[in-house]
Short mmCIF file of C-alpha atoms in Angstrom, two decimals:
data_model
loop_
_atom_site.label_atom_id
_atom_site.label_comp_id
_atom_site.label_asym_id
_atom_site.label_seq_id
_atom_site.Cartn_x
_atom_site.Cartn_y
_atom_site.Cartn_z
CA MET T 98 110.53 113.07 86.69
CA PRO T 99 112.95 113.35 83.39
CA PHE T 100 112.57 109.20 81.97
CA PRO T 101 116.50 108.55 81.88
CA GLU T 102 115.78 109.05 86.53
CA ARG T 103 112.21 107.88 86.16
CA THR T 104 113.03 104.76 84.42
CA PHE T 105 115.95 103.77 86.66
CA LEU T 106 113.89 105.12 89.77
CA ALA T 107 111.34 102.60 88.27
CA ASP T 108 113.69 99.28 87.81
CA ALA T 109 115.53 100.11 91.12
CA LEU T 110 111.61 99.79 92.86
CA ARG T 111 111.34 96.49 91.28
CA ALA T 112 114.36 95.23 92.78
CA GLU T 113 113.17 93.12 95.89
CA THR T 114 116.00 94.29 98.01
CA VAL T 115 115.51 97.87 97.40
CA GLY T 116 111.77 97.06 98.77
CA GLY T 117 112.85 95.39 101.08
CA VAL T 118 115.41 98.36 102.47
CA LEU T 119 112.08 101.17 101.65
CA LEU T 120 109.85 98.80 104.04
CA LEU T 121 112.24 98.35 106.46
CA THR T 122 113.73 102.46 106.75
CA ALA T 123 109.59 102.80 107.05
CA ALA T 124 109.31 100.43 110.00
CA VAL T 125 112.44 102.26 111.01
CA ALA T 126 110.75 105.73 110.80
CA ALA T 127 107.65 104.77 112.10
CA LEU T 128 109.28 104.08 115.06
CA ILE T 129 111.92 106.29 115.69
CA TRP T 130 108.03 108.84 115.52
CA SER T 131 106.10 106.69 117.32
CA ASN T 132 108.41 107.72 120.35
CA THR T 133 109.40 111.21 120.12
CA ALA T 134 106.45 112.46 118.68
CA HIS T 135 103.56 109.87 119.94
CA HIS T 136 101.31 112.34 119.49
CA SER T 137 102.19 113.16 116.19
CA TYR T 138 102.68 109.59 114.94
CA GLU T 139 98.96 109.77 116.56
CA SER T 140 97.40 112.15 115.24
CA ALA T 141 98.21 111.36 111.50
CA SER T 142 97.91 107.61 111.81
CA THR T 143 93.65 108.62 111.92
CA PHE T 144 93.22 111.48 110.45
CA PRO T 145 90.04 110.60 108.51
CA PHE T 146 89.39 111.23 105.25
CA GLY T 147 87.31 109.71 102.03
CA PRO T 148 83.94 110.10 100.61
CA SER T 149 81.18 109.34 103.94
CA ALA T 150 78.71 108.69 101.50
CA ILE T 151 79.87 105.16 100.13
CA GLY T 152 81.43 104.38 103.38
CA LEU T 153 84.85 105.38 102.58
CA HIS T 154 85.48 107.71 105.18
CA LEU T 155 88.61 105.76 106.77
CA SER T 156 91.61 107.07 108.80
CA VAL T 157 94.57 107.45 107.26
CA GLU T 158 96.21 104.11 108.40
CA HIS T 159 93.15 102.02 107.58
CA TRP T 160 93.24 103.61 104.08
CA ALA T 161 97.28 102.07 104.48
CA ALA T 162 96.08 98.42 105.26
CA ASP T 163 92.51 98.81 103.47
CA GLY T 164 94.01 100.66 100.51
CA LEU T 165 97.19 100.30 99.62
CA LEU T 166 97.85 96.40 100.83
CA ALA T 167 95.38 95.53 98.09
CA VAL T 168 97.79 97.04 95.39
CA PHE T 169 100.45 94.94 96.62
CA PHE T 170 98.15 92.00 97.21
CA PHE T 171 97.54 92.25 93.86
CA VAL T 172 101.04 91.98 92.59
CA ALA T 173 101.55 89.29 94.89
CA GLY T 174 98.47 87.41 92.63
CA ILE T 175 100.19 87.55 89.49
CA GLU T 176 103.34 86.76 91.17
CA LEU T 177 102.34 83.23 92.58
CA LYS T 178 99.68 82.67 89.47
CA ARG T 179 103.09 82.95 87.28
CA GLU T 180 105.10 80.64 89.12
CA LEU T 181 101.23 78.13 89.23
CA VAL T 182 101.56 78.27 85.17
CA VAL T 183 105.12 78.83 83.55
CA GLY T 184 107.21 78.68 86.50
CA GLU T 185 109.00 75.95 89.12
CA LEU T 186 105.37 75.40 91.25
CA ARG T 187 103.87 74.22 87.29
CA THR T 188 103.99 70.81 88.13
CA PRO T 189 101.26 69.42 90.61
CA SER T 190 103.69 67.25 92.72
CA ALA T 191 105.67 70.94 93.48
CA ALA T 192 103.59 73.12 94.21
CA ALA T 193 101.94 70.57 97.02
CA LEU T 194 105.03 70.54 98.96
CA PRO T 195 104.80 74.45 99.70
CA VAL T 196 101.09 74.49 99.94
CA VAL T 197 101.05 72.32 102.81
CA ALA T 198 104.19 73.46 104.48
CA ALA T 199 101.95 77.22 104.31
CA LEU T 200 99.47 75.01 105.95
CA CYS T 201 101.64 73.46 108.36
CA GLY T 202 103.22 76.59 108.75
CA MET T 203 99.90 78.20 110.20
CA ALA T 204 98.66 75.42 112.42
CA VAL T 205 101.86 74.98 114.46
CA PRO T 206 102.49 79.21 116.06
CA ALA T 207 98.68 79.90 116.19
CA VAL T 208 98.83 76.02 119.16
CA VAL T 209 102.09 77.26 120.03
CA TYR T 210 100.38 80.60 121.33
CA ALA T 211 97.30 78.67 122.36
CA ILE T 212 99.58 76.48 124.74
CA THR T 213 101.72 79.53 126.05
CA ALA T 214 98.49 81.97 126.57
CA ALA T 215 96.59 78.97 128.19
CA ALA T 216 99.27 78.24 130.26
CA GLY T 217 100.07 81.14 131.97
CA GLY T 218 96.07 82.47 132.08
CA GLY T 219 96.57 85.20 128.75
CA SER T 220 93.39 85.39 125.98
CA LEU T 221 93.08 83.19 122.90
CA LYS T 222 92.24 86.07 120.65
CA GLY T 223 95.29 86.13 119.69
CA TRP T 224 96.38 82.73 118.06
CA ALA T 225 95.99 84.43 114.63
CA VAL T 226 98.53 86.83 114.83
CA PRO T 227 101.93 84.77 114.17
CA THR T 228 100.72 83.00 111.43
CA ALA T 229 100.90 85.41 108.85
CA THR T 230 104.72 85.56 106.42
CA ASP T 231 105.73 88.70 105.18
CA ILE T 232 106.11 88.39 101.63
CA ALA T 233 108.36 91.86 101.49
CA PHE T 234 110.93 91.06 104.03
CA ALA T 235 111.32 87.27 102.80
CA LEU T 236 112.08 88.30 99.47
CA ALA T 237 113.88 90.69 100.25
CA VAL T 238 116.33 88.67 103.21
CA LEU T 239 116.85 86.19 100.45
CA ALA T 240 117.69 88.17 97.57
CA VAL T 241 119.61 89.77 99.47
CA ILE T 242 121.50 86.86 100.76
CA GLY T 243 121.10 84.06 98.61
CA THR T 244 123.16 85.71 95.75
CA ALA T 245 124.42 81.74 94.70
CA LEU T 246 120.94 79.53 96.11
CA PRO T 247 118.40 77.78 93.63
CA ALA T 248 115.76 80.30 91.85
CA ALA T 249 113.78 77.26 93.33
CA LEU T 250 114.78 78.08 96.71
CA ARG T 251 112.08 81.37 95.39
CA ALA T 252 109.46 79.96 93.96
CA PHE T 253 109.20 78.00 97.25
CA LEU T 254 109.67 81.39 99.65
CA LEU T 255 106.96 82.86 97.29
CA THR T 256 104.23 80.47 96.94
CA LEU T 257 104.74 79.38 100.68
CA ALA T 258 103.82 83.38 102.06
CA VAL T 259 101.17 84.34 99.12
CA VAL T 260 99.60 80.74 100.81
CA ASP T 261 99.98 81.83 103.95
CA ASP T 262 98.91 85.10 103.80
CA LEU T 263 95.98 84.21 101.64
CA PHE T 264 95.10 82.05 104.48
CA ALA T 265 95.55 84.62 107.07
CA ILE T 266 93.10 87.13 105.56
CA LEU T 267 90.96 84.00 104.97
CA ILE T 268 91.60 84.18 108.72
CA ILE T 269 90.38 87.71 109.19
CA ALA T 270 87.31 87.52 106.73
CA ILE T 271 86.75 84.80 109.13
CA PHE T 272 87.30 85.31 112.56
CA PHE T 273 87.40 88.84 112.79
CA THR T 274 84.95 90.08 110.84
CA SER T 275 81.78 91.43 113.43
CA GLY T 276 79.03 91.79 110.54
CA ILE T 277 79.13 90.93 106.73
CA ASP T 278 76.98 92.90 104.19
CA TYR T 279 75.61 90.98 101.64
CA ALA T 280 74.50 92.79 99.02
CA ALA T 281 77.76 94.28 99.20
CA LEU T 282 79.61 91.05 99.16
CA ILE T 283 77.57 90.30 96.10
CA GLY T 284 78.46 93.77 94.29
CA ALA T 285 81.98 92.83 94.90
CA LEU T 286 82.09 88.89 93.49
CA ALA T 287 80.10 90.45 90.46
CA GLY T 288 83.20 92.58 89.87
CA LEU T 289 85.39 90.02 89.91
CA VAL T 290 83.10 88.45 87.33
CA VAL T 291 82.96 91.31 85.33
CA PHE T 292 86.70 91.92 85.62
CA TRP T 293 87.43 87.99 84.72
CA ALA T 294 84.81 88.12 81.92
CA LEU T 295 86.61 91.43 80.27
CA LEU T 296 90.39 90.18 80.36
CA ARG T 297 88.71 86.67 78.41
CA ARG T 298 87.06 88.52 75.89
CA GLU T 299 91.01 90.46 75.87
CA VAL T 300 89.70 93.92 76.43
CA HIS T 301 92.30 96.40 76.56
CA GLY T 302 92.79 99.95 78.00
CA TRP T 303 93.84 100.79 82.53
CA TYR T 304 91.00 102.84 82.43
CA VAL T 305 88.55 100.06 82.15
CA TYR T 306 89.91 97.90 84.09
CA VAL T 307 92.05 100.38 87.19
CA PRO T 308 87.86 101.74 88.14
CA LEU T 309 86.24 98.66 87.76
CA ALA T 310 89.24 97.46 90.64
CA LEU T 311 88.26 100.39 93.15
CA VAL T 312 84.73 99.58 92.76
CA ILE T 313 85.17 96.41 93.96
CA TRP T 314 87.70 97.25 96.79
CA GLY T 315 85.07 99.23 97.63
CA LEU T 316 81.65 96.79 97.84
CA MET T 317 84.52 94.08 99.29
CA TYR T 318 85.57 96.76 102.16
CA ASN T 319 82.00 97.67 102.78
CA SER T 320 81.05 93.71 102.34
CA GLY T 321 82.94 93.34 105.83
CA VAL T 322 85.39 90.95 104.16
CA HIS T 323 89.22 91.86 104.25
CA ALA T 324 88.85 93.90 101.04
CA THR T 325 93.08 93.08 100.45
CA ILE T 326 90.86 89.83 98.97
CA SER T 327 89.46 91.55 95.89
CA GLY T 328 93.29 92.68 95.15
CA VAL T 329 94.63 88.79 95.55
CA ALA T 330 91.45 87.51 92.81
CA MET T 331 92.31 89.99 90.75
CA GLY T 332 95.58 89.13 90.71
CA LEU T 333 95.24 85.28 90.31
CA MET T 334 93.32 86.13 87.04
CA LEU T 335 96.00 87.70 84.85
CA ARG T 336 97.31 85.33 81.78
CA CYS T 337 100.17 84.57 82.41
CA THR T 338 101.31 82.81 79.65
CA PRO T 339 102.58 84.56 76.26
CA ARG T 340 100.07 83.79 73.05
CA GLU T 341 101.36 83.71 69.20
CA GLY T 342 102.61 87.35 68.62
CA GLU T 343 103.40 88.62 72.51
CA THR T 344 106.33 89.69 73.28
CA GLU T 345 105.24 88.87 77.41
CA ALA T 346 101.90 88.00 78.76
CA PRO T 347 99.82 90.47 79.89
CA GLY T 348 100.46 89.79 83.28
CA GLU T 349 103.67 89.87 83.60
CA HIS T 350 103.10 93.86 81.62
CA ILE T 351 100.90 95.06 84.52
CA GLU T 352 103.17 93.57 87.52
CA HIS T 353 106.17 95.28 85.89
CA LEU T 354 104.03 98.34 85.89
CA VAL T 355 102.38 98.33 88.77
CA ARG T 356 105.19 96.62 91.20
CA PRO T 357 106.77 100.04 91.82
CA LEU T 358 103.86 101.80 93.08
CA SER T 359 103.29 98.48 95.59
CA ALA T 360 107.14 98.06 96.52
CA GLY T 361 107.45 101.95 96.59
CA VAL T 362 104.26 103.45 97.88
CA ALA T 363 102.21 100.59 99.01
CA VAL T 364 104.52 98.46 101.86
CA PRO T 365 105.92 101.24 102.75
CA LEU T 366 102.71 103.38 103.27
CA PHE T 367 101.48 100.36 105.07
CA ALA T 368 104.70 99.74 107.69
CA LEU T 369 104.52 103.88 108.39
CA PHE T 370 101.32 104.13 110.33
CA SER T 371 101.26 100.41 111.98
CA ALA T 372 104.96 99.49 112.59
CA GLY T 373 104.57 102.92 115.67
CA VAL T 374 104.36 101.11 118.50
CA THR T 375 105.70 102.82 121.67
CA VAL T 376 108.82 100.67 122.50
CA THR T 377 110.31 100.59 126.14
CA ALA T 378 112.30 98.61 128.50
CA GLY T 379 108.61 97.90 129.87
CA ALA T 380 107.09 97.14 127.24
CA LEU T 381 109.81 95.15 125.58
CA GLY T 382 109.84 93.04 129.02
CA ASP T 383 106.26 92.57 128.73
CA VAL T 384 106.99 90.89 125.77
CA PHE T 385 108.67 87.91 127.53
CA HIS T 386 106.59 87.89 130.52
CA LYS T 387 102.32 88.80 129.64
CA PRO T 388 101.50 85.36 127.69
CA GLU T 389 99.69 86.45 124.60
CA THR T 390 102.68 88.48 123.27
CA LEU T 391 105.23 85.30 124.52
CA GLY T 392 102.81 83.24 122.47
CA VAL T 393 103.60 85.60 119.46
CA LEU T 394 106.82 85.45 119.86
CA LEU T 395 107.14 81.19 120.63
CA GLY T 396 104.91 81.49 118.08
CA LEU T 397 106.51 83.09 115.05
CA LEU T 398 110.78 82.25 116.24
CA VAL T 399 109.75 79.00 116.99
CA GLY T 400 106.05 77.54 116.30
CA LYS T 401 107.57 78.67 112.39
CA PRO T 402 110.32 77.32 111.75
CA ILE T 403 108.95 73.96 112.84
CA GLY T 404 105.82 74.05 111.15
CA VAL T 405 107.34 74.63 107.94
CA PHE T 406 110.24 71.97 107.86
CA GLY T 407 107.84 69.47 109.13
CA GLY T 408 105.33 70.17 107.30
CA THR T 409 107.30 70.14 104.39
CA TRP T 410 108.96 67.00 105.65
CA LEU T 411 105.47 64.55 106.53
CA ALA T 412 104.30 65.75 102.74
CA ALA T 413 107.51 64.43 101.01
CA ARG T 414 107.62 61.16 103.03
CA PHE T 415 104.36 59.85 103.18
CA THR T 416 102.40 61.67 99.72
CA ARG T 417 103.53 61.99 96.75
CA ALA T 418 104.63 65.56 96.40
CA GLU T 419 108.30 65.62 95.86
CA LEU T 420 111.46 67.86 97.31
CA ASN T 421 112.77 70.22 94.15
CA ALA T 422 115.85 68.02 92.97
CA ASP T 423 117.64 71.45 93.11
CA LEU T 424 117.14 71.64 96.46
CA ARG T 425 118.03 70.24 100.05
CA TRP T 426 116.77 69.95 103.63
CA PRO T 427 119.42 72.80 105.59
CA ASP T 428 117.84 75.03 102.56
CA VAL T 429 114.42 73.68 103.57
CA LEU T 430 115.27 74.55 107.57
CA ALA T 431 116.82 77.86 106.52
CA VAL T 432 113.59 78.55 104.45
CA ALA T 433 111.26 77.35 107.19
CA THR T 434 112.82 80.52 109.53
CA LEU T 435 112.55 83.10 107.21
CA GLY T 436 108.70 82.11 107.59
CA GLY T 437 109.08 83.97 111.07
CA ILE T 438 109.34 87.14 109.24
CA GLY T 439 105.18 88.01 110.33
CA PHE T 440 105.60 91.15 110.12
CA THR T 441 102.67 93.30 107.25
CA VAL T 442 99.62 90.54 107.94
CA SER T 443 100.64 89.46 111.37
CA LEU T 444 100.68 93.41 112.55
CA LEU T 445 96.93 94.07 110.82
CA ILE T 446 96.06 90.90 112.65
CA ALA T 447 97.24 91.89 115.98
CA GLU T 448 95.52 95.24 115.62
CA LEU T 449 92.07 93.30 115.36
CA ALA T 450 92.98 90.41 117.74
CA PHE T 451 93.45 92.96 120.59
CA THR T 452 91.14 96.22 120.81
CA ALA T 453 92.87 97.14 123.85
CA PRO T 454 95.14 99.87 124.11
CA PRO T 455 98.29 98.23 125.91
CA LEU T 456 97.70 94.57 124.36
CA THR T 457 97.42 96.03 121.32
CA ASP T 458 101.11 97.97 121.47
CA GLU T 459 102.52 94.86 123.28
CA SER T 460 102.01 92.49 120.85
CA LYS T 461 102.74 94.34 117.99
CA ALA T 462 106.12 95.10 119.90
CA ALA T 463 105.95 91.27 119.88
CA VAL T 464 106.00 90.87 116.61
CA LEU T 465 108.73 93.39 115.15
CA LEU T 466 110.92 91.19 117.56
CA GLY T 467 110.18 87.87 116.85
CA SER T 468 110.60 89.05 113.25
CA LEU T 469 113.75 90.69 113.49
CA LEU T 470 115.00 87.40 115.82
CA SER T 471 113.70 85.49 112.99
CA ALA T 472 115.54 87.43 109.92
CA VAL T 473 118.67 87.07 111.79
CA LEU T 474 118.46 83.50 112.57
CA ALA T 475 117.83 82.90 109.19
CA ALA T 476 119.83 85.61 107.53
CA THR T 477 122.33 83.31 108.83
CA LEU T 478 121.50 79.87 107.99
CA LEU T 479 121.14 81.29 104.41
CA LYS T 480 124.23 82.59 104.43
CA LEU T 481 126.33 79.34 105.41
CA ARG T 482 124.05 77.92 102.61
CA ASN T 483 125.09 80.12 100.43
CA ASN T 484 128.62 79.40 100.98
CA THR T 485 128.27 76.10 99.99
CA TYR T 486 126.08 77.41 97.01
CA ARG T 487 129.10 79.95 95.93
CA ARG T 488 131.62 76.86 95.81
CA LEU T 489 129.89 74.05 94.19
CA THR T 490 129.20 76.92 91.30
CA ASP T 491 132.60 77.83 91.25
CA ASP T 492 133.54 74.32 90.71
CA GLU T 493 131.21 74.07 87.74
CA GLU T 494 132.60 77.24 86.33
CA ARG T 495 136.13 76.40 86.96
CA ASP T 496 137.94 76.16 83.33
CA SER T 497 141.57 75.36 84.40
CA ASP T 498 142.50 75.35 80.58
CA GLY T 499 141.16 78.60 79.56
CA ASP T 500 139.41 76.48 76.75
CA GLY T 501 136.08 78.87 77.58
CA VAL T 502 133.97 75.19 78.61
CA PRO T 503 134.23 74.61 81.83
CA ASP T 504 136.12 71.97 83.08
CA ILE T 505 133.01 69.15 84.27
CA TYR T 506 131.85 69.05 81.06
CA GLN T 507 135.48 67.68 79.62
CA GLU T 508 136.51 65.22 82.96
CA ASP T 509 135.88 62.39 80.66
CA GLN T 510 137.85 63.68 77.91
CA PRO T 511 141.11 62.39 77.57
CA ALA T 512 141.86 65.46 75.49
CA PHE T 513 141.28 67.90 78.14
CA HIS T 514 143.59 65.91 80.68
CA LEU T 515 146.60 66.32 77.61
CA ARG T 516 146.08 69.89 77.60
CA MET T 517 146.33 70.60 81.43
CA ALA T 518 149.31 68.25 82.06
CA GLU T 519 151.51 70.47 78.77
CA MET T 520 149.72 73.83 80.88
CA LEU T 521 151.46 72.23 83.99
CA GLU T 522 154.55 71.27 82.07
CA ARG T 523 155.38 74.12 81.35
CA GLN T 524 154.39 75.39 84.51
CA ALA T 525 157.20 73.32 85.70
CA ALA T 526 159.22 74.48 83.26
CA GLU T 527 159.02 77.67 84.16
CA HIS T 528 159.12 77.04 87.81
CA ARG T 529 162.57 75.63 87.68
CA ARG T 530 164.06 78.03 85.53
CA LEU T 531 163.08 80.91 87.99
CA ALA T 532 164.26 79.30 90.48
CA GLN T 533 167.56 78.32 88.59
CA LEU T 534 168.01 82.00 87.72
CA GLY T 535 167.65 82.85 91.79
CA ARG T 536 170.44 80.61 92.82
CA ASP T 537 172.42 81.95 89.93
CA MET T 538 172.71 85.84 91.56
CA GLY T 539 172.79 84.56 95.11
CA GLY T 540 170.05 83.53 96.46
CA SER T 541 169.61 80.20 98.94
CA ASP T 542 167.04 77.90 99.08
CA ALA T 543 166.09 79.34 102.31
CA THR T 544 165.17 83.05 101.05
#
């Protein structure tokens, strides 16, 4: 591809709106493909390839979920590290609030699922399905709708979603791992130590880190622990503060390079091979009738907002954690609703929790429906808040006298009011002149 087109494409893929559109497009394509040519979709998803000698002879679906998704979590880890070190969450009191919100936003949906499933005599295996928030989708919705919202709101959502997904992966590692190969796990941890040591010694060169990252990922996968943890760990290790003589920190530079791969390839391919569920009127009806699927739906649509908002309020009320001064509680409610978009990791957990084919597809359908309803509700709330902030922004930027300085900075200056009086008097005189001209030409006040 010619350099200008390549640069344009890479910059477009770095935009959260574009990444969200690609993710949505891939999910819709998966649904269409699966429902119109199910055999073809299944054949493509289950097609195996890779070196079996090192335990990596995996299906396309597994490569997407375990391999490509690690790239996504690598970028998310860098973003979280930057926010914690130099961003909105660099103070403990600011960082504590979204972390507590994330934990409560996982606990309450799990409880909602458990109550719903138990009341209907269903399986409790899916308690973890509604606990995760999809970072890519949630940030994309916020970016599209919240053009005038405070930057602190994005930092809050980013931390909430990353912590949420990190704990969801830990849940996978603890509760959905049949067995752990401790030799492979120790090898992966040793690889992470080497990765960290090379970074601290400022060793440069992709040819050093990329092979090492692949080895760490392979060992982590073979250990039985979910391989995406390796991506998060390596992302958090990168330095995100520039030193003297540096134009940007290594973490920011690497994120700039890898984000197009994550947004344009990794996440869409995962969605393509994970969201392909057979959707029929009966299947959608079962979502509301089966206790497991209803638990997933209510966990995302009801449990998430209650958990995130309630946890944030309780932490701000009874601890030293403080809500950012730029945010208001209606903003938190909108973000809490946005947390119900549990696409990526929720689909992943649904596959692990429900191994029986009918319930697997039905739980995925519940995830998709719950995520869609949460997105619509959150978009409505965010739009209302965005309109409020847009009006405030317009008021703050109004420059009535045209001197290049917003009125809000001059309201206590007599000279500003004298200029405004003079300008309004000139306007009034002009209107009187036009009115007199109209009367002279035969007009009337009625016309």
